[in-house]
Amino acid sequence: MCDCYWFEYLHHMERNAAACAMEWSIELEKALRSKKPGRAVEAILQIGSRLQQWSREPEPNIAVYNMFDLVTWEDRLFSNTILLRLADAFKSDDKHIRVAVVKVFLSELNSRDRTKSKQYQGVLSKARVQNHHELLTRVKVVLGGGDPEARALALILLGCWAHFAEGSAQIRYMILSSMLSSHISEVKASIFAAACISQLADDFAQVFLAILVNIMTSTTSLAIKMAGARVFAKLGCSHSMAKTAYKAGLELASNSSEEDFLVAMLFSLSKLASKSVFISSEQVKFLCSFLSDKKSARVQETSLRCLRFIFMKGECLFTNMESVVRILVDALDEPMLTTTSHCDVLRLLRKIIFYVRPNPSFLDANEYSKLVKAVESAAQSRVMLTSLHAVRLLVDLSLQLSGKMEVESGVSSFSLLPEQVISLIMDQITSLLVDLSQLNSEVFQEIKGLLNLLLLIVREHSDLWSFLLEKICFTVELIMNMHEGVFDRQQIDMDVEGDKKNDISLRFAFILYGFMAICVGHLGQVVGITSEIFDKVKLLVKSVCEGVLFSSHSLLLNCKFILSCRITEDFRSCNNDGFPRFTFCEKLTENEIFTLQCAKKLLKNGDEWPAYKAGRHAACHGSWFAATLIFGHLSSKVRSGFFEHWLKSLFQFALAERKIQLLLLPQYGSGLINWLEQETILNLFSTEEQIKHHHAGSISEGIYYDKLLEAYQCLCSSGEALKSSVDTPVQAFCFQRWFLSLRAKMLGTIGSIVKLLLNVPYSTNDTAAIHETVEEFSKLSLTFERLSHEFDLIGTTFIGMDTENLNVISALALNCSLLAFCTGFAFRVPNLATSLLTENVDDFRTLRSVLIRNLIGRLWSVDRETSKQLTELFNATGGPNNCLHLLLRNKILDMGYEVRGISTLCRYAVSEVIRSQSKSNGMDEGTVLRVMEDGMQFLSNILMQWISIPFRVPKCFFCVRPCIGSELYATTDARKLDGISIPFGFHLSLNLCLQLKNIPPNTSVRITRMYCILYCGLSFQEPKHNEQKQQAYEAWEDDDIVEMQNKLLHYVTESSKNEVCISQGKTSSSCRTERVVQAFVKFEPNEKGQGFSNCLLDVSRFPVGSYRIKWYSCCVDSEGCFWSLLPLSPGPLFTVHQLPSAG
């Protein structure tokens, strides 16, 4: 790396507060000396935000000082200088400057985490303020003289400085003395300052409380009383102090008749009580008394808010919870309370019944009956929010009581409550749709909320699916009949673009489609779809589709229904030889034609955006005929910029997958083939697809290899289209290009297997050729095994990926693991293990152990029985005893149709391998031909049926945005502008900065730790002036990425320390013959995702030259989840030079 590029690259590193301290101090000094009006105030307010940033950052370590060429503790010197300048400015007579200074420190106080105030380590902590005596002296000057307003500001400032002011006896005395002032503003400010110190000093808090109670009982000023009421929440430095303060506050609140003061005390006492379960019980009783005594509406509303705060904050040990429920049930009928209060009541009831007292028997039958009636009445409310909360509570009650409690209440019983709630919800949906003129977005939002509540019930009561669908069909039919004119297709003007998207019928249909898709997806994962349920769903979809324009949701709805439905029945049927017989392709003919017709209709109407969404849904659900048609049409419409490359890539991707699906056309039946030819779909994009006369047979036929090769080439073209997009921000297509690369490797490896199958030697005399062929299959099995880990890696690299997307990627990893297992175990040639060595494992036995371990780890949560069989096979194979210590890394979280199909293949594959193992034990080398034939047939069957399982894309594939990654900055001496250089024979000491990049501002993931591995070998040598600018989206092409990320995972979890030590000398297959040095580094990130550390690499034996250090990083979030990070910058380049000889 040349000098200028290295220097420019290093200056891209973001500077933290410590590095900016001197600059900030100088700017503030200049502004305070400025004669320009208002400039000083502006600078003071600007330094306020900087101080907040400074407080949130961890104290700098030696690496920070070295990276930014700072003197140790230089930042403290300048921070204290800044504080002193602010104190000098406050001492001046300028009122505006004084107010600005107080605002700065009040903002810093409010930005702190109050729950950790004692652990505060910001710029105002006692340990970091070295000149606190000088600061306090300047404020005391203002406090000792001046007007009451200036003294009030000085007292507020002392409160903000409580961390270093609380140790001064003189300051304590001045604050307590000010409480007796005759000026209200000064008394209020002194109460604030005393409360801040009371949070840190228990002895001071006791004195302050006594004086405060005396003032509040003797004064007539409401302002002082209100100020005193607000600070009671801060008097909880210790449990004994909190208890004392609570009793004093309780007496003040009980004896007060002023509503404003009472409301303030209720809030303060509730915050104080929430810190102790014992005090909170007393506060609950106190708050309930205001509800039962029918106080004013404002006091009752405040009591409800405080009760909710206490119960949401933590568990309450109040014993008489039945009385609380009774009081809350009565509050539901209170007409004086607002909608917000009624919602608070419903939230409280739900919290108490299901979290505080989860045992339903704590209420007797009569109480439950009253509760249910009151909630049912609230569910009929015309206020949407109240109704939703009430229905949600009824749903929870139905789930809790059903099957646990039989209590007769009139004509209904609690055992029938789930059905009652379903009927109630459907009645509400019907009532909402009676008057179409009143429909708006809020009503449709309420309908969505009600449908989501239905899902909660049927997910727990799978026997109610049929009942639910029957009620939905009845409701839809009723609504259609009720508004027959509105829902008539002839009433919708297809040529008008503006209104049809907002048409009521469309919006209602969209909501139903989304709901039914979720229902079917859940059924496909858990219980499967029976014929009865499927018929009802089909009838429902048909009835709605006839009345509205078909859109992207409906395009894939039928496809998802059939895919989910077919798994449970078709995958159970087997041929006589035990191989699973997948007959579902015949059933897809009608569906594929239907989706293609809908796609053509969308394109004909010129609805590009709905068509794009339809193509997206098609790809996400594996309908590649429709996706190819849509993306091919859209790509022909765009001729410039980002969209051209994106749509071209999508078309090539869809075309590749369609080529794979074309291999299944004979199984689909002649109907789809005839339709495709009639509509000229096959040749629509100048592709020659001679498939009609091909009959399904063995995968070893030449057409399969040809189509796989064509699909592979299309996938490569898809990736190249994204790579050539110069208008797109760097790193925007990271996920897409990586995913396409893995899919291409997958199909390319399958193509290699098919090619090998076409050329397997049939002569038993050519043992060397057979062994060579088996070795090739072993290498391909390792390729699949690596691909499975790469899919794991892509799932952990894109931070914040949701469960649905992770499930799709995990299913693909299971795909690769299955194919690796089948390829590695297909040919069990006798005595082969003694003569065959592979490239990446020690011997043949270890290879098979690795394959078994990989498959068990993924299959364990899906099919426990097959996993146990694999464990027995593992023991029989004789692999290393420690090979099962890293299972279950990426679990499959649901049982969607892909996973059901793959698990079925896994069961067959494992049973066949065990059967062939028992047969091969009695064979000799004379039976090699039979072993090879059986292995070919086994592998051909697996691949044929694997192709039949639909491939679908995770939804995040269509989210184009820069990926979250990291950049690494390294120096040895920040003052040297010639890069990193060390003499020969010395160790390399590096100061490191790891910077997270592209973090979305609204992300919910909070990174708490970051880790990095750096490694270098003799083969990493480069020319000294090589200005490598590694593209971030090409980082996955490195052969070491899987192994290095696994080492990082081991280091982070400390689960494999011995293995890490053993592997110090080798990091990848390319480095087995050389010595590779490596180091692990831990970082603590600040709020900007920036962490600093240092490391030492032993490069003392590296010859003179320039070497590139490779690196990878990872992070752990606040939930303990492990995430990999793509490197977005090249590794540092260092030079080893020869020391000049003496003399």
mmCIF file of C-alpha atoms in Angstrom, residues 429-660:
data_model
loop_
_atom_site.group_PDB
_atom_site.id
_atom_site.type_symbol
_atom_site.label_atom_id
_atom_site.label_comp_id
_atom_site.label_asym_id
_atom_site.label_seq_id
_atom_site.Cartn_x
_atom_site.Cartn_y
_atom_site.Cartn_z
ATOM 1 C CA ILE A 429 -65.789 -8.052 11.430
ATOM 2 C CA THR A 430 -69.224 -8.298 9.825
ATOM 3 C CA SER A 431 -70.497 -5.279 11.753
ATOM 4 C CA LEU A 432 -67.475 -3.241 10.662
ATOM 5 C CA LEU A 433 -68.257 -3.944 6.999
ATOM 6 C CA VAL A 434 -71.978 -3.166 7.134
ATOM 7 C CA ASP A 435 -71.626 0.519 6.278
ATOM 8 C CA LEU A 436 -69.088 0.844 3.479
ATOM 9 C CA SER A 437 -69.268 4.633 3.579
ATOM 10 C CA GLN A 438 -67.664 4.600 7.030
ATOM 11 C CA LEU A 439 -64.745 2.407 6.050
ATOM 12 C CA ASN A 440 -61.270 3.889 6.359
ATOM 13 C CA SER A 441 -57.733 2.755 7.090
ATOM 14 C CA GLU A 442 -58.431 2.534 10.831
ATOM 15 C CA VAL A 443 -61.304 0.110 10.260
ATOM 16 C CA PHE A 444 -59.192 -2.097 8.031
ATOM 17 C CA GLN A 445 -56.441 -1.968 10.649
ATOM 18 C CA GLU A 446 -58.971 -3.171 13.223
ATOM 19 C CA ILE A 447 -59.993 -6.030 10.925
ATOM 20 C CA LYS A 448 -56.349 -7.067 10.656
ATOM 21 C CA GLY A 449 -56.016 -6.963 14.430
ATOM 22 C CA LEU A 450 -59.099 -9.144 14.881
ATOM 23 C CA LEU A 451 -57.858 -11.691 12.336
ATOM 24 C CA ASN A 452 -54.520 -11.874 14.152
ATOM 25 C CA LEU A 453 -56.392 -12.699 17.350
ATOM 26 C CA LEU A 454 -58.110 -15.564 15.545
ATOM 27 C CA LEU A 455 -54.693 -16.966 14.736
ATOM 28 C CA LEU A 456 -53.782 -16.992 18.418
ATOM 29 C CA ILE A 457 -56.760 -19.229 19.156
ATOM 30 C CA VAL A 458 -56.404 -21.749 16.345
ATOM 31 C CA ARG A 459 -52.658 -22.099 16.867
ATOM 32 C CA GLU A 460 -53.419 -23.431 20.327
ATOM 33 C CA HIS A 461 -56.565 -25.337 19.306
ATOM 34 C CA SER A 462 -55.777 -27.047 16.010
ATOM 35 C CA ASP A 463 -59.172 -28.787 16.110
ATOM 36 C CA LEU A 464 -60.842 -25.412 15.518
ATOM 37 C CA TRP A 465 -59.314 -24.765 12.071
ATOM 38 C CA SER A 466 -62.304 -26.230 10.261
ATOM 39 C CA PHE A 467 -64.721 -24.268 12.462
ATOM 40 C CA LEU A 468 -62.787 -21.049 11.814
ATOM 41 C CA LEU A 469 -62.711 -21.519 8.040
ATOM 42 C CA GLU A 470 -66.419 -22.299 8.055
ATOM 43 C CA LYS A 471 -67.124 -19.057 9.922
ATOM 44 C CA ILE A 472 -64.909 -17.099 7.519
ATOM 45 C CA CYS A 473 -66.633 -18.588 4.473
ATOM 46 C CA PHE A 474 -70.002 -17.711 5.978
ATOM 47 C CA THR A 475 -68.865 -14.155 6.755
ATOM 48 C CA VAL A 476 -67.431 -13.619 3.277
ATOM 49 C CA GLU A 477 -70.580 -14.916 1.637
ATOM 50 C CA LEU A 478 -72.694 -12.689 3.859
ATOM 51 C CA ILE A 479 -70.618 -9.608 3.003
ATOM 52 C CA MET A 480 -70.624 -10.428 -0.714
ATOM 53 C CA ASN A 481 -74.405 -10.752 -0.708
ATOM 54 C CA MET A 482 -74.776 -7.634 1.402
ATOM 55 C CA HIS A 483 -72.817 -5.517 -1.090
ATOM 56 C CA GLU A 484 -73.342 -7.416 -4.291
ATOM 57 C CA GLY A 485 -73.180 -4.293 -6.441
ATOM 58 C CA VAL A 486 -69.946 -3.044 -4.956
ATOM 59 C CA PHE A 487 -68.158 -6.366 -5.229
ATOM 60 C CA ASP A 488 -69.307 -6.986 -8.780
ATOM 61 C CA ARG A 489 -66.347 -7.128 -11.108
ATOM 62 C CA GLN A 490 -68.246 -5.174 -13.742
ATOM 63 C CA GLN A 491 -68.408 -2.242 -11.327
ATOM 64 C CA ILE A 492 -64.607 -1.894 -11.281
ATOM 65 C CA ASP A 493 -63.138 0.193 -14.049
ATOM 66 C CA MET A 494 -60.039 -1.693 -15.099
ATOM 67 C CA ASP A 495 -58.733 1.252 -17.106
ATOM 68 C CA VAL A 496 -58.665 3.658 -14.183
ATOM 69 C CA GLU A 497 -55.387 3.380 -12.303
ATOM 70 C CA GLY A 498 -56.145 5.811 -9.496
ATOM 71 C CA ASP A 499 -59.176 4.438 -7.662
ATOM 72 C CA LYS A 500 -59.011 0.705 -8.106
ATOM 73 C CA LYS A 501 -56.083 0.276 -5.699
ATOM 74 C CA ASN A 502 -58.133 1.926 -3.000
ATOM 75 C CA ASP A 503 -61.307 0.055 -3.831
ATOM 76 C CA ILE A 504 -62.952 -1.442 -0.771
ATOM 77 C CA SER A 505 -63.342 -4.847 -2.338
ATOM 78 C CA LEU A 506 -59.633 -5.000 -3.140
ATOM 79 C CA ARG A 507 -58.557 -3.965 0.342
ATOM 80 C CA PHE A 508 -60.842 -6.479 1.964
ATOM 81 C CA ALA A 509 -59.579 -9.189 -0.407
ATOM 82 C CA PHE A 510 -55.954 -8.348 0.332
ATOM 83 C CA ILE A 511 -56.528 -8.657 4.052
ATOM 84 C CA LEU A 512 -58.225 -12.036 3.624
ATOM 85 C CA TYR A 513 -55.473 -13.263 1.327
ATOM 86 C CA GLY A 514 -52.779 -12.349 3.813
ATOM 87 C CA PHE A 515 -54.680 -13.978 6.638
ATOM 88 C CA MET A 516 -55.306 -17.203 4.760
ATOM 89 C CA ALA A 517 -51.689 -17.381 3.619
ATOM 90 C CA ILE A 518 -50.560 -17.204 7.257
ATOM 91 C CA CYS A 519 -53.109 -19.843 8.234
ATOM 92 C CA VAL A 520 -51.998 -22.240 5.550
ATOM 93 C CA GLY A 521 -48.337 -21.613 6.280
ATOM 94 C CA HIS A 522 -48.906 -22.496 9.933
ATOM 95 C CA LEU A 523 -50.911 -25.595 9.069
ATOM 96 C CA GLY A 524 -48.214 -26.716 6.663
ATOM 97 C CA GLN A 525 -45.658 -26.495 9.452
ATOM 98 C CA VAL A 526 -47.608 -28.093 12.273
ATOM 99 C CA VAL A 527 -50.580 -30.306 11.515
ATOM 100 C CA GLY A 528 -50.942 -30.408 7.746
ATOM 101 C CA ILE A 529 -53.981 -29.537 5.659
ATOM 102 C CA THR A 530 -56.730 -32.093 5.449
ATOM 103 C CA SER A 531 -58.939 -32.459 2.384
ATOM 104 C CA GLU A 532 -61.808 -30.871 4.292
ATOM 105 C CA ILE A 533 -59.795 -27.784 5.179
ATOM 106 C CA PHE A 534 -58.303 -27.530 1.711
ATOM 107 C CA ASP A 535 -61.723 -27.620 0.033
ATOM 108 C CA LYS A 536 -62.977 -24.809 2.258
ATOM 109 C CA VAL A 537 -59.904 -22.684 1.591
ATOM 110 C CA LYS A 538 -60.196 -23.253 -2.144
ATOM 111 C CA LEU A 539 -63.866 -22.283 -2.082
ATOM 112 C CA LEU A 540 -63.077 -19.139 -0.111
ATOM 113 C CA VAL A 541 -60.338 -18.041 -2.492
ATOM 114 C CA LYS A 542 -62.473 -18.716 -5.528
ATOM 115 C CA SER A 543 -65.409 -16.744 -4.169
ATOM 116 C CA VAL A 544 -63.285 -13.694 -3.481
ATOM 117 C CA CYS A 545 -61.149 -13.901 -6.629
ATOM 118 C CA GLU A 546 -64.214 -13.832 -8.838
ATOM 119 C CA GLY A 547 -65.097 -10.396 -7.540
ATOM 120 C CA VAL A 548 -61.815 -8.499 -7.623
ATOM 121 C CA LEU A 549 -58.769 -7.801 -9.749
ATOM 122 C CA PHE A 550 -56.143 -10.434 -9.126
ATOM 123 C CA SER A 551 -53.082 -9.040 -7.335
ATOM 124 C CA SER A 552 -49.722 -10.190 -6.096
ATOM 125 C CA HIS A 553 -51.028 -11.755 -2.891
ATOM 126 C CA SER A 554 -53.565 -13.886 -4.701
ATOM 127 C CA LEU A 555 -51.122 -14.859 -7.422
ATOM 128 C CA LEU A 556 -49.228 -17.216 -5.133
ATOM 129 C CA LEU A 557 -51.991 -18.099 -2.720
ATOM 130 C CA ASN A 558 -53.162 -21.266 -4.454
ATOM 131 C CA CYS A 559 -49.572 -22.352 -4.987
ATOM 132 C CA LYS A 560 -48.808 -22.114 -1.302
ATOM 133 C CA PHE A 561 -52.001 -23.968 -0.403
ATOM 134 C CA ILE A 562 -51.184 -26.906 -2.636
ATOM 135 C CA LEU A 563 -47.529 -27.004 -1.676
ATOM 136 C CA SER A 564 -48.429 -27.156 1.993
ATOM 137 C CA CYS A 565 -51.296 -29.586 1.460
ATOM 138 C CA ARG A 566 -49.420 -32.089 -0.632
ATOM 139 C CA ILE A 567 -46.571 -32.672 1.792
ATOM 140 C CA THR A 568 -48.456 -34.440 4.551
ATOM 141 C CA GLU A 569 -50.065 -37.029 2.299
ATOM 142 C CA ASP A 570 -47.849 -37.497 -0.761
ATOM 143 C CA PHE A 571 -44.583 -37.758 1.119
ATOM 144 C CA ARG A 572 -45.841 -40.727 3.090
ATOM 145 C CA SER A 573 -46.372 -42.941 0.066
ATOM 146 C CA CYS A 574 -43.452 -45.103 -1.059
ATOM 147 C CA ASN A 575 -42.649 -47.518 -3.854
ATOM 148 C CA ASN A 576 -42.060 -51.181 -3.224
ATOM 149 C CA ASP A 577 -38.338 -50.550 -2.766
ATOM 150 C CA GLY A 578 -39.010 -48.066 0.036
ATOM 151 C CA PHE A 579 -38.171 -44.959 -1.994
ATOM 152 C CA PRO A 580 -40.541 -42.015 -1.418
ATOM 153 C CA ARG A 581 -42.982 -41.521 -4.281
ATOM 154 C CA PHE A 582 -43.643 -37.822 -4.881
ATOM 155 C CA THR A 583 -46.836 -37.619 -6.910
ATOM 156 C CA PHE A 584 -47.689 -34.030 -6.219
ATOM 157 C CA CYS A 585 -46.308 -32.606 -9.500
ATOM 158 C CA GLU A 586 -49.403 -33.799 -11.345
ATOM 159 C CA LYS A 587 -51.547 -31.677 -9.049
ATOM 160 C CA LEU A 588 -49.603 -28.517 -9.844
ATOM 161 C CA THR A 589 -50.691 -28.315 -13.494
ATOM 162 C CA GLU A 590 -53.903 -26.434 -12.817
ATOM 163 C CA ASN A 591 -52.179 -24.155 -10.332
ATOM 164 C CA GLU A 592 -49.263 -23.254 -12.620
ATOM 165 C CA ILE A 593 -51.592 -22.445 -15.510
ATOM 166 C CA PHE A 594 -53.721 -20.366 -13.142
ATOM 167 C CA THR A 595 -50.747 -18.327 -11.869
ATOM 168 C CA LEU A 596 -49.396 -17.803 -15.380
ATOM 169 C CA GLN A 597 -52.782 -16.567 -16.559
ATOM 170 C CA CYS A 598 -52.892 -14.102 -13.682
ATOM 171 C CA ALA A 599 -49.355 -12.942 -14.428
ATOM 172 C CA LYS A 600 -50.206 -12.354 -18.092
ATOM 173 C CA LYS A 601 -53.294 -10.428 -17.027
ATOM 174 C CA LEU A 602 -51.255 -8.124 -14.811
ATOM 175 C CA LEU A 603 -48.714 -7.477 -17.551
ATOM 176 C CA LYS A 604 -51.414 -6.889 -20.160
ATOM 177 C CA ASN A 605 -53.018 -4.210 -17.976
ATOM 178 C CA GLY A 606 -49.670 -2.430 -17.649
ATOM 179 C CA ASP A 607 -49.540 -2.697 -13.861
ATOM 180 C CA GLU A 608 -45.750 -2.700 -13.538
ATOM 181 C CA TRP A 609 -45.513 -2.231 -9.776
ATOM 182 C CA PRO A 610 -48.159 -4.867 -8.892
ATOM 183 C CA ALA A 611 -46.493 -7.104 -11.475
ATOM 184 C CA TYR A 612 -43.101 -6.649 -9.802
ATOM 185 C CA LYS A 613 -44.623 -7.539 -6.424
ATOM 186 C CA ALA A 614 -46.231 -10.567 -8.009
ATOM 187 C CA GLY A 615 -42.855 -11.647 -9.380
ATOM 188 C CA ARG A 616 -41.324 -11.163 -5.970
ATOM 189 C CA HIS A 617 -43.962 -13.353 -4.349
ATOM 190 C CA ALA A 618 -43.549 -15.902 -7.110
ATOM 191 C CA ALA A 619 -39.821 -16.204 -6.450
ATOM 192 C CA CYS A 620 -40.339 -16.367 -2.693
ATOM 193 C CA HIS A 621 -42.758 -19.295 -3.125
ATOM 194 C CA GLY A 622 -40.954 -21.185 -5.874
ATOM 195 C CA SER A 623 -43.235 -20.395 -8.822
ATOM 196 C CA TRP A 624 -40.470 -19.804 -11.360
ATOM 197 C CA PHE A 625 -42.591 -19.981 -14.528
ATOM 198 C CA ALA A 626 -44.518 -16.909 -13.398
ATOM 199 C CA ALA A 627 -41.390 -15.184 -12.071
ATOM 200 C CA THR A 628 -39.586 -15.647 -15.395
ATOM 201 C CA LEU A 629 -42.547 -14.292 -17.337
ATOM 202 C CA ILE A 630 -42.898 -11.225 -15.110
ATOM 203 C CA PHE A 631 -39.236 -10.281 -14.692
ATOM 204 C CA GLY A 632 -38.541 -10.932 -18.371
ATOM 205 C CA HIS A 633 -41.318 -8.545 -19.357
ATOM 206 C CA LEU A 634 -40.260 -5.881 -16.838
ATOM 207 C CA SER A 635 -36.578 -6.074 -17.791
ATOM 208 C CA SER A 636 -37.493 -5.291 -21.385
ATOM 209 C CA LYS A 637 -39.185 -2.073 -20.223
ATOM 210 C CA VAL A 638 -36.172 -0.569 -18.408
ATOM 211 C CA ARG A 639 -33.037 0.541 -20.218
ATOM 212 C CA SER A 640 -30.943 2.539 -17.757
ATOM 213 C CA GLY A 641 -29.539 2.765 -14.259
ATOM 214 C CA PHE A 642 -29.940 0.596 -11.224
ATOM 215 C CA PHE A 643 -33.318 -0.872 -12.207
ATOM 216 C CA GLU A 644 -32.010 -2.220 -15.505
ATOM 217 C CA HIS A 645 -29.278 -4.231 -13.786
ATOM 218 C CA TRP A 646 -31.584 -5.344 -10.984
ATOM 219 C CA LEU A 647 -34.372 -6.588 -13.268
ATOM 220 C CA LYS A 648 -31.883 -8.175 -15.656
ATOM 221 C CA SER A 649 -30.372 -10.048 -12.734
ATOM 222 C CA LEU A 650 -33.795 -11.160 -11.484
ATOM 223 C CA PHE A 651 -34.734 -12.382 -14.944
ATOM 224 C CA GLN A 652 -31.527 -14.417 -15.299
ATOM 225 C CA PHE A 653 -32.061 -15.845 -11.811
ATOM 226 C CA ALA A 654 -35.671 -16.809 -12.550
ATOM 227 C CA LEU A 655 -34.646 -18.226 -15.921
ATOM 228 C CA ALA A 656 -32.066 -20.449 -14.242
ATOM 229 C CA GLU A 657 -34.611 -21.851 -11.811
ATOM 230 C CA ARG A 658 -37.189 -22.272 -14.568
ATOM 231 C CA LYS A 659 -34.708 -24.430 -16.460
ATOM 232 C CA ILE A 660 -34.590 -26.707 -13.432
#
